[in-house]
GROMACS .gro file of C-alpha atoms in nm:
model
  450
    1UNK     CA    1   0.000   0.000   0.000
    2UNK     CA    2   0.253   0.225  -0.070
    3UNK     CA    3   0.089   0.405  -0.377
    4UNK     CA    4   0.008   0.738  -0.278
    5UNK     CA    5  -0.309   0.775  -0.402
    6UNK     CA    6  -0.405   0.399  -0.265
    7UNK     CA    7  -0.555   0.327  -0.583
    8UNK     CA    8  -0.890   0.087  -0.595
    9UNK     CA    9  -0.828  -0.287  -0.654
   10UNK     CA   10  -1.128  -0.411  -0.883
   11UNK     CA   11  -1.386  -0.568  -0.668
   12UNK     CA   12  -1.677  -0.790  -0.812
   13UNK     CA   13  -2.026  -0.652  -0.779
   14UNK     CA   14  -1.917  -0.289  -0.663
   15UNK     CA   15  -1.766  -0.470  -0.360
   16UNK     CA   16  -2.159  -0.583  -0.228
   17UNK     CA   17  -2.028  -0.907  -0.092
   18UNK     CA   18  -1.810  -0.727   0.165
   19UNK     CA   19  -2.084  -0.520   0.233
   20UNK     CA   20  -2.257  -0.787   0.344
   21UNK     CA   21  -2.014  -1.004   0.536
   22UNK     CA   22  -1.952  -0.613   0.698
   23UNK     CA   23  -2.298  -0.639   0.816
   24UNK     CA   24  -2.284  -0.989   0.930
   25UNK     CA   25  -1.955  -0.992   1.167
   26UNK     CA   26  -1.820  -0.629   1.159
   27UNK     CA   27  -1.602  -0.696   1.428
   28UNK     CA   28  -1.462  -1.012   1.270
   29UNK     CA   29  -1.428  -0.868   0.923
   30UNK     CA   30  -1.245  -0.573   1.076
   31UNK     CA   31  -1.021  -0.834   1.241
   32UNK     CA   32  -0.942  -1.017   0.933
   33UNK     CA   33  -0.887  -0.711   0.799
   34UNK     CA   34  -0.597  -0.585   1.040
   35UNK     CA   35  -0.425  -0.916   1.029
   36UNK     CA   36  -0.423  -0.979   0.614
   37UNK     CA   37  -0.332  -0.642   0.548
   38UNK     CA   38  -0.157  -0.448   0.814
   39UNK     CA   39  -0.218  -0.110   0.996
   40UNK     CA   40  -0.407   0.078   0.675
   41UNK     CA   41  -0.628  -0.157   0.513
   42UNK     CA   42  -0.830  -0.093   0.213
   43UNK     CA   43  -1.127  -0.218   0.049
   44UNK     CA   44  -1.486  -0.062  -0.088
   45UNK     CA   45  -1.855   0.021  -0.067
   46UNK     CA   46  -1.942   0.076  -0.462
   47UNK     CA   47  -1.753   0.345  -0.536
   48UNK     CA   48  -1.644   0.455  -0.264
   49UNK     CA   49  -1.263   0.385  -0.101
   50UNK     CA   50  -1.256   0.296   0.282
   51UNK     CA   51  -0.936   0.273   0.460
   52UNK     CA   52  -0.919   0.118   0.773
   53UNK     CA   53  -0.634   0.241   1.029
   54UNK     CA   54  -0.524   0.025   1.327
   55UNK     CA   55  -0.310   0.168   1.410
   56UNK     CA   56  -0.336   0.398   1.729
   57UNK     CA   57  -0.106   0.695   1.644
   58UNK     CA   58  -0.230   0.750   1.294
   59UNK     CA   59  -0.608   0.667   1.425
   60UNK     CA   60  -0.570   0.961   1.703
   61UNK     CA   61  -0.408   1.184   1.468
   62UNK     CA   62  -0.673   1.181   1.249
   63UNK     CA   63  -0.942   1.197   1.531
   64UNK     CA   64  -0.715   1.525   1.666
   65UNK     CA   65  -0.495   1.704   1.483
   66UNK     CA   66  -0.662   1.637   1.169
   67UNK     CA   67  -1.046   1.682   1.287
   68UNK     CA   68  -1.038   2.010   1.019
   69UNK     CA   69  -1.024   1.745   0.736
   70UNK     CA   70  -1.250   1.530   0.867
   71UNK     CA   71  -1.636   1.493   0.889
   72UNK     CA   72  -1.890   1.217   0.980
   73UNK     CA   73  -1.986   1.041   0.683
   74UNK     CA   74  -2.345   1.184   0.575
   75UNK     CA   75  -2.556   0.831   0.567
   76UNK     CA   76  -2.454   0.790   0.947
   77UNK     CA   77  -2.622   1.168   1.078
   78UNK     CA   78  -2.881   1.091   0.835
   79UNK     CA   79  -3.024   0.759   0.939
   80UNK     CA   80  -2.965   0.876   1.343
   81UNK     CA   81  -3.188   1.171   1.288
   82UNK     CA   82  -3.483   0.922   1.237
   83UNK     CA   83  -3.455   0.868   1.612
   84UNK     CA   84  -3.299   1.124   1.783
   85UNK     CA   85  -3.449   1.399   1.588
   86UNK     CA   86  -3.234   1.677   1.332
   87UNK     CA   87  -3.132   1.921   1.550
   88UNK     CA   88  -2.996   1.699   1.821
   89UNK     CA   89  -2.600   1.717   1.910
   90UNK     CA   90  -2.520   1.372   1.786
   91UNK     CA   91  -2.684   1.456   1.440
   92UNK     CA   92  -2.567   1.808   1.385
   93UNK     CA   93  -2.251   1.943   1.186
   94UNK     CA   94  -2.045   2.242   1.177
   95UNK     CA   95  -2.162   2.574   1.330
   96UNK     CA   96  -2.464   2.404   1.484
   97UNK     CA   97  -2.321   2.123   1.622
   98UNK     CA   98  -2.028   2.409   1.770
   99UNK     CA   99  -2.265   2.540   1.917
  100UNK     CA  100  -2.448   2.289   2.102
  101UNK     CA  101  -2.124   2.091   2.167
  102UNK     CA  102  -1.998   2.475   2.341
  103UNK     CA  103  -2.298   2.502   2.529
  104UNK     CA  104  -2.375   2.173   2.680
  105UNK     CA  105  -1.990   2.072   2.757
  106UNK     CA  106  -1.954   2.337   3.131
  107UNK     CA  107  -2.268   2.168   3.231
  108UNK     CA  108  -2.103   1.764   3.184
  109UNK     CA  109  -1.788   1.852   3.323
  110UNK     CA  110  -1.659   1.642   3.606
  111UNK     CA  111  -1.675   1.907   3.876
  112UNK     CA  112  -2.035   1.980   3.781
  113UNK     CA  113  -2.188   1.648   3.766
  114UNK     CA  114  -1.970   1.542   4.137
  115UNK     CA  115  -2.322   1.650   4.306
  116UNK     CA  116  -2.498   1.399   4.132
  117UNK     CA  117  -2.306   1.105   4.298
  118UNK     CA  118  -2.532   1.078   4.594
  119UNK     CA  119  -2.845   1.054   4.411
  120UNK     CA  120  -2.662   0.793   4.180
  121UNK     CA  121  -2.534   0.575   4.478
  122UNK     CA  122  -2.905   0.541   4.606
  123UNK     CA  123  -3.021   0.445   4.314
  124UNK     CA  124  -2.800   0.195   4.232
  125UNK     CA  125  -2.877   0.098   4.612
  126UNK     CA  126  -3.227   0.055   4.567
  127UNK     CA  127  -3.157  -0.128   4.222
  128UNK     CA  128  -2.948  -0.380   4.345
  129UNK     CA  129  -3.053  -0.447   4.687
  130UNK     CA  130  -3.410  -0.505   4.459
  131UNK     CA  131  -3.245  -0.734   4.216
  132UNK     CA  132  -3.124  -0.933   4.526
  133UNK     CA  133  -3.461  -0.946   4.658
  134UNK     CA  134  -3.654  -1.045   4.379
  135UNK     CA  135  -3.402  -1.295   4.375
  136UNK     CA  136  -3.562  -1.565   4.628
  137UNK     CA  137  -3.471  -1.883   4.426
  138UNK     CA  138  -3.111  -1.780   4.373
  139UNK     CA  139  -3.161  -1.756   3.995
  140UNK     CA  140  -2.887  -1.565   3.830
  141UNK     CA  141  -2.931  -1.129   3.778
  142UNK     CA  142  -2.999  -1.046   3.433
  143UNK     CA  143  -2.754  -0.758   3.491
  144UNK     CA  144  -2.785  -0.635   3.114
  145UNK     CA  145  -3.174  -0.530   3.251
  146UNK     CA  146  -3.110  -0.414   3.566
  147UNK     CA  147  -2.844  -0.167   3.443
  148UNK     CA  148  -3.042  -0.052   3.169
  149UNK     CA  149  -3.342   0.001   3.377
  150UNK     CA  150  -3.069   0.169   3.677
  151UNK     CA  151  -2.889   0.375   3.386
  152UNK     CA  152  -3.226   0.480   3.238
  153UNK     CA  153  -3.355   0.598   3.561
  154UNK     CA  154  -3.015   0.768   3.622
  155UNK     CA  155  -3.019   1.025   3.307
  156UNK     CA  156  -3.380   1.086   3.374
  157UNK     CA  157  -3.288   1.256   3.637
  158UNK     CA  158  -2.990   1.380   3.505
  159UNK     CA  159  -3.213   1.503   3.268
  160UNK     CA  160  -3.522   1.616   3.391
  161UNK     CA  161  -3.460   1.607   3.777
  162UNK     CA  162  -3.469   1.542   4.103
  163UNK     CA  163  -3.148   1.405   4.123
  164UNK     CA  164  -3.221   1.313   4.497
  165UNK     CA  165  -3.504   1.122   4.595
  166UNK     CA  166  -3.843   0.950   4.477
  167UNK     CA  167  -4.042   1.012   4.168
  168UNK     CA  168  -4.436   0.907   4.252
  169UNK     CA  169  -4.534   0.581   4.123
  170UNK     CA  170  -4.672   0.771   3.869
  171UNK     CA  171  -4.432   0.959   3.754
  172UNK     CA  172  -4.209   0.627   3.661
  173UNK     CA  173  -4.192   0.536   3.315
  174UNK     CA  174  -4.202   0.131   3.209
  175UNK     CA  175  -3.858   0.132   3.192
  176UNK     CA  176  -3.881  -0.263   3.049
  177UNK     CA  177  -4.099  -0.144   2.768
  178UNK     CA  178  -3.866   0.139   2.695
  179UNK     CA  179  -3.561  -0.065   2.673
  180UNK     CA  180  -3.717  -0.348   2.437
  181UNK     CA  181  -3.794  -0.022   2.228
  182UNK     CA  182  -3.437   0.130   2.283
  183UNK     CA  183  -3.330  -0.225   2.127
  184UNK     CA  184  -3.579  -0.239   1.859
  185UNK     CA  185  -3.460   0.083   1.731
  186UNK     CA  186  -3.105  -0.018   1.742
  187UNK     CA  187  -3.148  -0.295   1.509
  188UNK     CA  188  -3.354  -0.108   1.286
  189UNK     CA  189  -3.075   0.155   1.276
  190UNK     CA  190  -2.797  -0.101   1.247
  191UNK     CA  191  -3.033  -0.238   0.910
  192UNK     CA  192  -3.037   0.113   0.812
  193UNK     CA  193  -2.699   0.177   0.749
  194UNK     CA  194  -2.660  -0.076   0.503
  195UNK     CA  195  -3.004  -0.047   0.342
  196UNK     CA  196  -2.945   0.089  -0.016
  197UNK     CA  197  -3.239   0.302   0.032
  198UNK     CA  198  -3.429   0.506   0.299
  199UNK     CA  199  -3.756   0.393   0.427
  200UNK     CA  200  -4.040   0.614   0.467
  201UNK     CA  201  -4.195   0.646   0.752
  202UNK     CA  202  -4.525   0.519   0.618
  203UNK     CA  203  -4.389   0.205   0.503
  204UNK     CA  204  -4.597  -0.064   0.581
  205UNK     CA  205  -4.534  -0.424   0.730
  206UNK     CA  206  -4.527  -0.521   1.061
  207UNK     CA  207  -4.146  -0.451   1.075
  208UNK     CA  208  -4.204  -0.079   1.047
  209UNK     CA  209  -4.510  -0.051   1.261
  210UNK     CA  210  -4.286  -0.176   1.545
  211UNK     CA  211  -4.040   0.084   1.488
  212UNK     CA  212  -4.277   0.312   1.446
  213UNK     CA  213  -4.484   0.233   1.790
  214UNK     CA  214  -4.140   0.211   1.981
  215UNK     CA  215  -4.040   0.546   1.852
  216UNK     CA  216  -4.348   0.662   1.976
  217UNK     CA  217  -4.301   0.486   2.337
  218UNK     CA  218  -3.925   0.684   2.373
  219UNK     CA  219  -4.104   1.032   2.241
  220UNK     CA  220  -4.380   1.001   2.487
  221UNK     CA  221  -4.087   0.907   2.739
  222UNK     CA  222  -3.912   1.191   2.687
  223UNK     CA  223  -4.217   1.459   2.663
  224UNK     CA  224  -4.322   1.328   3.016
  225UNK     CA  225  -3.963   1.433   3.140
  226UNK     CA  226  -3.963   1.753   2.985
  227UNK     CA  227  -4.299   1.854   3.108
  228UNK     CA  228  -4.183   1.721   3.429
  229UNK     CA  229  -3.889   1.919   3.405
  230UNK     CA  230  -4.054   2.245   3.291
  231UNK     CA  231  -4.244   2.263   3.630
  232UNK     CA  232  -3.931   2.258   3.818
  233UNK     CA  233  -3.653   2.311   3.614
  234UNK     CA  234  -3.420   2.419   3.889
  235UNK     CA  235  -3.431   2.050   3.962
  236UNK     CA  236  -3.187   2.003   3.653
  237UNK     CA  237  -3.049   2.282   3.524
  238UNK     CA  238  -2.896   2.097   3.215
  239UNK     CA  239  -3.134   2.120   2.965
  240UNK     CA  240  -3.188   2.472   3.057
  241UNK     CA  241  -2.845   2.582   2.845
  242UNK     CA  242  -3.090   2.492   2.516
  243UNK     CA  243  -3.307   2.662   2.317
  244UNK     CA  244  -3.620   2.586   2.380
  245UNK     CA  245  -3.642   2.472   2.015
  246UNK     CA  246  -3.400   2.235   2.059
  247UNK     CA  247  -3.497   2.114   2.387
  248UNK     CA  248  -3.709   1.767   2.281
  249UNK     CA  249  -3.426   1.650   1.995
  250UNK     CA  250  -3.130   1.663   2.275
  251UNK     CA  251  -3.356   1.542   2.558
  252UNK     CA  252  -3.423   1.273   2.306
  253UNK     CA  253  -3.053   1.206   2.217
  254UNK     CA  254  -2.886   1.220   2.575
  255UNK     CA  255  -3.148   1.029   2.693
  256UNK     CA  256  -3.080   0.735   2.439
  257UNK     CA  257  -2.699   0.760   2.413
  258UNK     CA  258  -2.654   0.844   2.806
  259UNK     CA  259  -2.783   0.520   2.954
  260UNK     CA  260  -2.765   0.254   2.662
  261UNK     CA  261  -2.341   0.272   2.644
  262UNK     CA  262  -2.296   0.324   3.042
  263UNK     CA  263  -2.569   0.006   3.105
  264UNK     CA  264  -2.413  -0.272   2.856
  265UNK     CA  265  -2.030  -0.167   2.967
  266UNK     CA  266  -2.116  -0.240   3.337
  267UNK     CA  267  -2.303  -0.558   3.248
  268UNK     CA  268  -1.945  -0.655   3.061
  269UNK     CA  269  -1.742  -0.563   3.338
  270UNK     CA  270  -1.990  -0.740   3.633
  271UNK     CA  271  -1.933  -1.036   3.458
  272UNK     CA  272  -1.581  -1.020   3.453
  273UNK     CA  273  -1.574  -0.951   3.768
  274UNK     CA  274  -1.766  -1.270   3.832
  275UNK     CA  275  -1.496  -1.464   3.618
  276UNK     CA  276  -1.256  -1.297   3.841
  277UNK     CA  277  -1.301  -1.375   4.202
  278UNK     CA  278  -0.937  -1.224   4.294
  279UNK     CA  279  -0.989  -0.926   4.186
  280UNK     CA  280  -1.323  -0.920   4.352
  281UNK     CA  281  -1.190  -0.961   4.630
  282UNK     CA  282  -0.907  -0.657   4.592
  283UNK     CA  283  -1.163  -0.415   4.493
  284UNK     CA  284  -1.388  -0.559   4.820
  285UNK     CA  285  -1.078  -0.464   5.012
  286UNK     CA  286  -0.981  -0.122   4.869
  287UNK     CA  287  -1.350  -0.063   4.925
  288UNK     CA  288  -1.380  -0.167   5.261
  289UNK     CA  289  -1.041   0.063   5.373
  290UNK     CA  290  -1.145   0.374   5.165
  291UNK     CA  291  -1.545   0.397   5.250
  292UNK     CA  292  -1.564   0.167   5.565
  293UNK     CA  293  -1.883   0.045   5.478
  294UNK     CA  294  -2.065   0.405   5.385
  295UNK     CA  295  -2.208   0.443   5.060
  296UNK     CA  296  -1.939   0.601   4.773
  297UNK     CA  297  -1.919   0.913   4.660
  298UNK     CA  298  -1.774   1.180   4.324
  299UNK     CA  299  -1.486   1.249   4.580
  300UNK     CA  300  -1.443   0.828   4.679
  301UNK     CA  301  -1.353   0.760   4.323
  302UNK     CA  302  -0.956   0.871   4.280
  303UNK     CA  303  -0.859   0.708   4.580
  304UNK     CA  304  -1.020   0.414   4.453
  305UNK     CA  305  -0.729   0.269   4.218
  306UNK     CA  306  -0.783  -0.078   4.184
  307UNK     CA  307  -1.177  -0.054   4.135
  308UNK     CA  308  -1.080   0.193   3.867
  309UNK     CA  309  -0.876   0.023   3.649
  310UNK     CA  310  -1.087  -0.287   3.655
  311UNK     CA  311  -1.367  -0.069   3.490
  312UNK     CA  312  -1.066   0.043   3.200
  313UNK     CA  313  -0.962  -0.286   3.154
  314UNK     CA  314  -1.345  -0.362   3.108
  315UNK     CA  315  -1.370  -0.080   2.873
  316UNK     CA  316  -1.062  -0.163   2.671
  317UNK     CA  317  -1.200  -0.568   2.659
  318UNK     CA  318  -1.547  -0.430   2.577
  319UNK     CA  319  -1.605  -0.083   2.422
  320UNK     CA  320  -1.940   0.022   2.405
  321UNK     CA  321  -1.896   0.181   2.074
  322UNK     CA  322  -1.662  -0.046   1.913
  323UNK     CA  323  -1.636   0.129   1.583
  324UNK     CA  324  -1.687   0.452   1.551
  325UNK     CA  325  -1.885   0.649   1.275
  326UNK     CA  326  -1.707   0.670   0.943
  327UNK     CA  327  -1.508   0.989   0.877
  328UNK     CA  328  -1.474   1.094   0.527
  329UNK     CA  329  -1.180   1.321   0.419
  330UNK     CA  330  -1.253   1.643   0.282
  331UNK     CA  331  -0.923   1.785   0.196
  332UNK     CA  332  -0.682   1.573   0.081
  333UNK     CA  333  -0.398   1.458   0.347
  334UNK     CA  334  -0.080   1.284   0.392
  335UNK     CA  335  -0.013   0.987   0.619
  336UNK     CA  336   0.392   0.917   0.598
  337UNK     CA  337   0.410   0.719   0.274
  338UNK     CA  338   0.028   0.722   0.181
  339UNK     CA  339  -0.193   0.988   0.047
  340UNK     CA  340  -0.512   0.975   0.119
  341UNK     CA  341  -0.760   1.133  -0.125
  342UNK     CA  342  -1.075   1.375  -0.080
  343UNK     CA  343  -1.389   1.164  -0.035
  344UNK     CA  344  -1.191   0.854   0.109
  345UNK     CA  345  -1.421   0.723   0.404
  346UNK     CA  346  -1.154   0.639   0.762
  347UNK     CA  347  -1.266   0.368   0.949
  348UNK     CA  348  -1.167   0.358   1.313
  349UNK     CA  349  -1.208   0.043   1.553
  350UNK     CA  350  -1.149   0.065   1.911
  351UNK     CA  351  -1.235  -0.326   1.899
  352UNK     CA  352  -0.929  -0.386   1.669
  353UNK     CA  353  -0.717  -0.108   1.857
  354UNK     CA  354  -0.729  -0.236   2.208
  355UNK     CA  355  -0.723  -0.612   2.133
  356UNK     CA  356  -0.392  -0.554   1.937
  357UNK     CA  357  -0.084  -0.798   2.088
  358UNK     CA  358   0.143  -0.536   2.029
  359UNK     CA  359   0.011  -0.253   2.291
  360UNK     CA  360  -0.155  -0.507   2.551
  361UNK     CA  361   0.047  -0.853   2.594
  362UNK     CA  362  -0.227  -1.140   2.602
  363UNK     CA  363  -0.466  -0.901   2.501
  364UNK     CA  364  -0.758  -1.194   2.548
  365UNK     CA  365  -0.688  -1.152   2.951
  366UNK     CA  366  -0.877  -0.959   3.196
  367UNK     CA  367  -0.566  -0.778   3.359
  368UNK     CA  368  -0.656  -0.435   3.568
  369UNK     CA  369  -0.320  -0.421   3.667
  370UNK     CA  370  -0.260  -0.308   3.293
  371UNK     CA  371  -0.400   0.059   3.396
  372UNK     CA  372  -0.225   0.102   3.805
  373UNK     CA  373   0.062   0.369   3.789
  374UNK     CA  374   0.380   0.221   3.697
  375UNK     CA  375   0.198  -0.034   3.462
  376UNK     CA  376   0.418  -0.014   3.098
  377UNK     CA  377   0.195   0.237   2.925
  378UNK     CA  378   0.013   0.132   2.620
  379UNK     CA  379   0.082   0.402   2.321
  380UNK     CA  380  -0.164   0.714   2.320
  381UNK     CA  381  -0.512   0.614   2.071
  382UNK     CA  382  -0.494   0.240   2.207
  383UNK     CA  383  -0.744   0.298   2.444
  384UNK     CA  384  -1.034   0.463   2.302
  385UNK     CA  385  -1.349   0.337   2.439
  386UNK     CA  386  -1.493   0.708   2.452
  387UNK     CA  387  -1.375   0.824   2.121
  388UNK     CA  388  -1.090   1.091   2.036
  389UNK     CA  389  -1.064   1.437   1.948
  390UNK     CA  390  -1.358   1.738   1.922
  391UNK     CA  391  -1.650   1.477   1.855
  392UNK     CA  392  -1.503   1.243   2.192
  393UNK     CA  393  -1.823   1.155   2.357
  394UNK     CA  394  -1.976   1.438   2.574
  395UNK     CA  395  -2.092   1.205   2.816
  396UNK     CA  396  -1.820   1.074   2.905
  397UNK     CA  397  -1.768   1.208   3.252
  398UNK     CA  398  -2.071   1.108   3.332
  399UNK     CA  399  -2.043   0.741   3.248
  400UNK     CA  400  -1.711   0.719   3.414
  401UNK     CA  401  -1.864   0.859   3.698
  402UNK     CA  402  -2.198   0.563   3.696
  403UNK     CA  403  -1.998   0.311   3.652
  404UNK     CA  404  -1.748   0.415   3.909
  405UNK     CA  405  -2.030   0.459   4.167
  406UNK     CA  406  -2.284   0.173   4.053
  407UNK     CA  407  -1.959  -0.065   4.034
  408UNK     CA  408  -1.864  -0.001   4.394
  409UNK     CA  409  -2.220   0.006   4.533
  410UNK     CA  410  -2.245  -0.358   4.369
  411UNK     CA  411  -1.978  -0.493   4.515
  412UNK     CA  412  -2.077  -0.378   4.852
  413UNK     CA  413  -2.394  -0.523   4.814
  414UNK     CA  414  -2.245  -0.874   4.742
  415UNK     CA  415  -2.004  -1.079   4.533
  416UNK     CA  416  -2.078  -1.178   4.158
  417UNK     CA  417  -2.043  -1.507   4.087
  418UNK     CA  418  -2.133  -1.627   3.729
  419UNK     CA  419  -2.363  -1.927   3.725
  420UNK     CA  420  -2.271  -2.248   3.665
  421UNK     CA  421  -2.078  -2.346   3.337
  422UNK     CA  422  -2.141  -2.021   3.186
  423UNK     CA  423  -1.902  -1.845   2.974
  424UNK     CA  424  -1.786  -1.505   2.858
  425UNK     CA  425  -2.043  -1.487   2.549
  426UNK     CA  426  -1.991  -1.377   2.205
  427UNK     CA  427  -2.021  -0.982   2.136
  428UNK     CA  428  -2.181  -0.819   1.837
  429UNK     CA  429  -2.218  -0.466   1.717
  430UNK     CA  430  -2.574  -0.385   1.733
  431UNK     CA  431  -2.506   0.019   1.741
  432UNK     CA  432  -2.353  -0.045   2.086
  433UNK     CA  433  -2.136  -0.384   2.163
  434UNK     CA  434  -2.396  -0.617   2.311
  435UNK     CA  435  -2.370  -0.993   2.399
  436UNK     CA  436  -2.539  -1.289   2.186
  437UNK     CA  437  -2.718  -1.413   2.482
  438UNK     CA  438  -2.820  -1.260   2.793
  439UNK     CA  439  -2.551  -1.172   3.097
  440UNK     CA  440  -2.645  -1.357   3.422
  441UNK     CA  441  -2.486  -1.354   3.713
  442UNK     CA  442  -2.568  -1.442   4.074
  443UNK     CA  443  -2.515  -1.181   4.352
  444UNK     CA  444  -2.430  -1.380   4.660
  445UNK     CA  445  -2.553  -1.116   4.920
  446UNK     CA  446  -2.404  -1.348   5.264
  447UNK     CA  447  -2.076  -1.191   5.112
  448UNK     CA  448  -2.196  -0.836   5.159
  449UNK     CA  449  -2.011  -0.555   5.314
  450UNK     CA  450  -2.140  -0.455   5.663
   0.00000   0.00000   0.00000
């Protein structure tokens, strides 16, 4: 690949074969990919040229310093706005999307969402301490729907307040029927993308009147938190930095991406924990010496090394996002040897990045210790769970600061255990990475903290 305009190998049928074994096993045919042809890897969508690039320096440089030359490739915003609505952050470009991005970034900084931690720990008290309840036969947790349903509660307040304290029984939405529609709309999305044509909304079959009745569930969702909001919106004082115009598309948006990518990443890491009884029982200790037995707090989480860095190495295992959107170039740029060519779409897989032998020895294994100061230190874009550059995700802070919290409330509550025979199961990219099969695991609670 040392041509410097990377020219186009003929492909049969426009390259529609890989198109399909892309939407298949993604992150196997990006794996392939890597190992047959290296660090830039090329191949086609019709006419179009798509370079892969695994490798992390030239992946963040592209995500940073070259940003200016970059933008998301137009299908992705496109199909998105179907759900989360045209003038939301995640859909919007340029001056508008500067704009929101500028506005809404003070408010999910780290130092203004710290006050939030209380209201998280009790709710991911009250979560598990339920789960344990309702679990009188000593079945295994499905911990994929009690994190959704915890995370989903957890930006609604975010969202639309109070962060502290409980709603009315009224006032909570079916948070099981909202996540089988948050999934239903995923798929559709995912078929989306590689649909050679757009839908209409009118389309008929029963495929489409699901999507359409659980886009419908998720609007009325958010509506109800937004008038909730409205008569108290001192309560929350995020979605107060938007126009009001904009108000129900990024109420919409944070609500969908701010609990689906924070829910599934601390299902992944409670069951490696669970595979992992020693370093259970480190983070049980570190817990025990730092917060005696009270519940965690914003402030709790630096001192809290060892819990930390099992949630990275979690993270780097298991991104949420494992491939990121599709940048196409719009000015023409050089990468050492290789010239890459205006129009020339960049994939980017975190997936391929962080499992990569080179940066993380046995890069199969479940090793915190891989993130503790003094650890060799893997080379900067290896570990990208979040993203790089001006689109990183926004919410970042805030998921980091969940899964911090909801991870050591867990583990004070009792020690995972995965049920018999069971298995790490096989991940697939359904928008976000989510398992084949659902994640159990049993929550002895005689092991609980006093």
């Amino acid at each position: 690949m040392q041509d410097t305009t990377m020219a186009l190998a003929p492909a049969p049928w426009l390259g529609l074969p890989a198109l399909r074994r892309w939407q298949q096993d993604m992150l196997g045919e990006l794996t392939r990919l890597q190992a047959e042809q290296g660090d830039l890897c090329l191949s086609r969508i019709g006419p179009r040229r798509v370079v892969g690039v695994f490798e992390p320096g030239l992946a963040r440089a592209l995500l940073v310093e070259h940003a200016d030359r970059l933008e998301r490739w137009d299908r992705v915003p496109r199909v998105m706005a179907r759900y989360h609505g045209a003038r939301s952050l995640l859909v919007s470009e340029g001056e508008a999307w500067r704009r929101l991005r500028h506005g809404l970034t003070p408010a999910l900084a780290p130092r203004a969402l710290a006050p939030l931690g209380e209201g998280i720990a009790q709710l991911a008290q009250d979560a598990i301490r339920g789960a344990q309840a309702d679990d009188a036969a000593q079945a295994a947790i499905d911990i994929d729907r009690l994190f959704t349903r915890l995370t989903m509660r957890i930006i609604d307040r975010t969202l639309f307040g109070p962060c502290v304290g409980a709603l009315p029984p009224h006032a909570e939405p079916p948070w099981d029927a909202v996540s089988q529609a948050v999934r239903l709309l995923a798929g559709d999305a995912m078929r989306a993308l590689f649909r050679p044509w757009r839908r209409p909304r009118w389309w008929p079959g029963r495929a489409a009147a699901a999507a359409r009745q659980a886009q419908h569930l998720v609007d009325a969702t958010v509506q109800a938190g937004l008038d909730r909001w409205a008569r108290a919106p001192d309560a929350a004082p995020l979605l107060a930095l938007l126009p009001p115009a904009e108000r129900l598309d990024n109420a919409r948006s944070l609500f969908l991406a701010g609990h689906d990518t924070t829910a599934i990443s601390l299902a992944w890491w409670t069951l490696l924990m669970a595979h992992h009884r020693s370093a259970v029982d480190r983070a049980r200790a570190e817990l025990q010496q730092v917060l005696g037995g009270r519940p965690p707090t914003a402030a709790d989480l630096p001192a809290l090394p060892w819990l930390g860095a099992t949630l990275k190495e979690a993270l780097r295992l298991y991104p949420p996002v494992p491939v990121l959107p599709m940048r196409r170039v719009t000015q023409a740029l050089a990468m050492g040897t290789v010239r890459l060519p205006a129009g020339t779409l960049l994939r980017i897989a975190p997936w391929v990045l962080q499992r990569d032998a080179r940066w993380w020895p046995q890069p199969e294994a479940f090793q915190p210790e891989r993130f503790l100061d003094g650890a060799p230190l893997a080379p900067r874009g290896a570990w990208m769970p979040f993203g790089a550059g001006p689109r990183v995700c926004i919410g970042q802070h805030l998921a980091l600061l969940e899964m911090g919290l909801v991870g050591a409330v867990l583990l004070q509550c009792g020690v995972p255990e995965p049920p018999p025979g069971s298995g790490m199961p096989p991940a697939v990219l359904n928008v976000t990475l989510r398992p084949q099969e659902p994640l159990r695991v049993r929550l002895r609670a005689d092991g609980a903290m006093p």
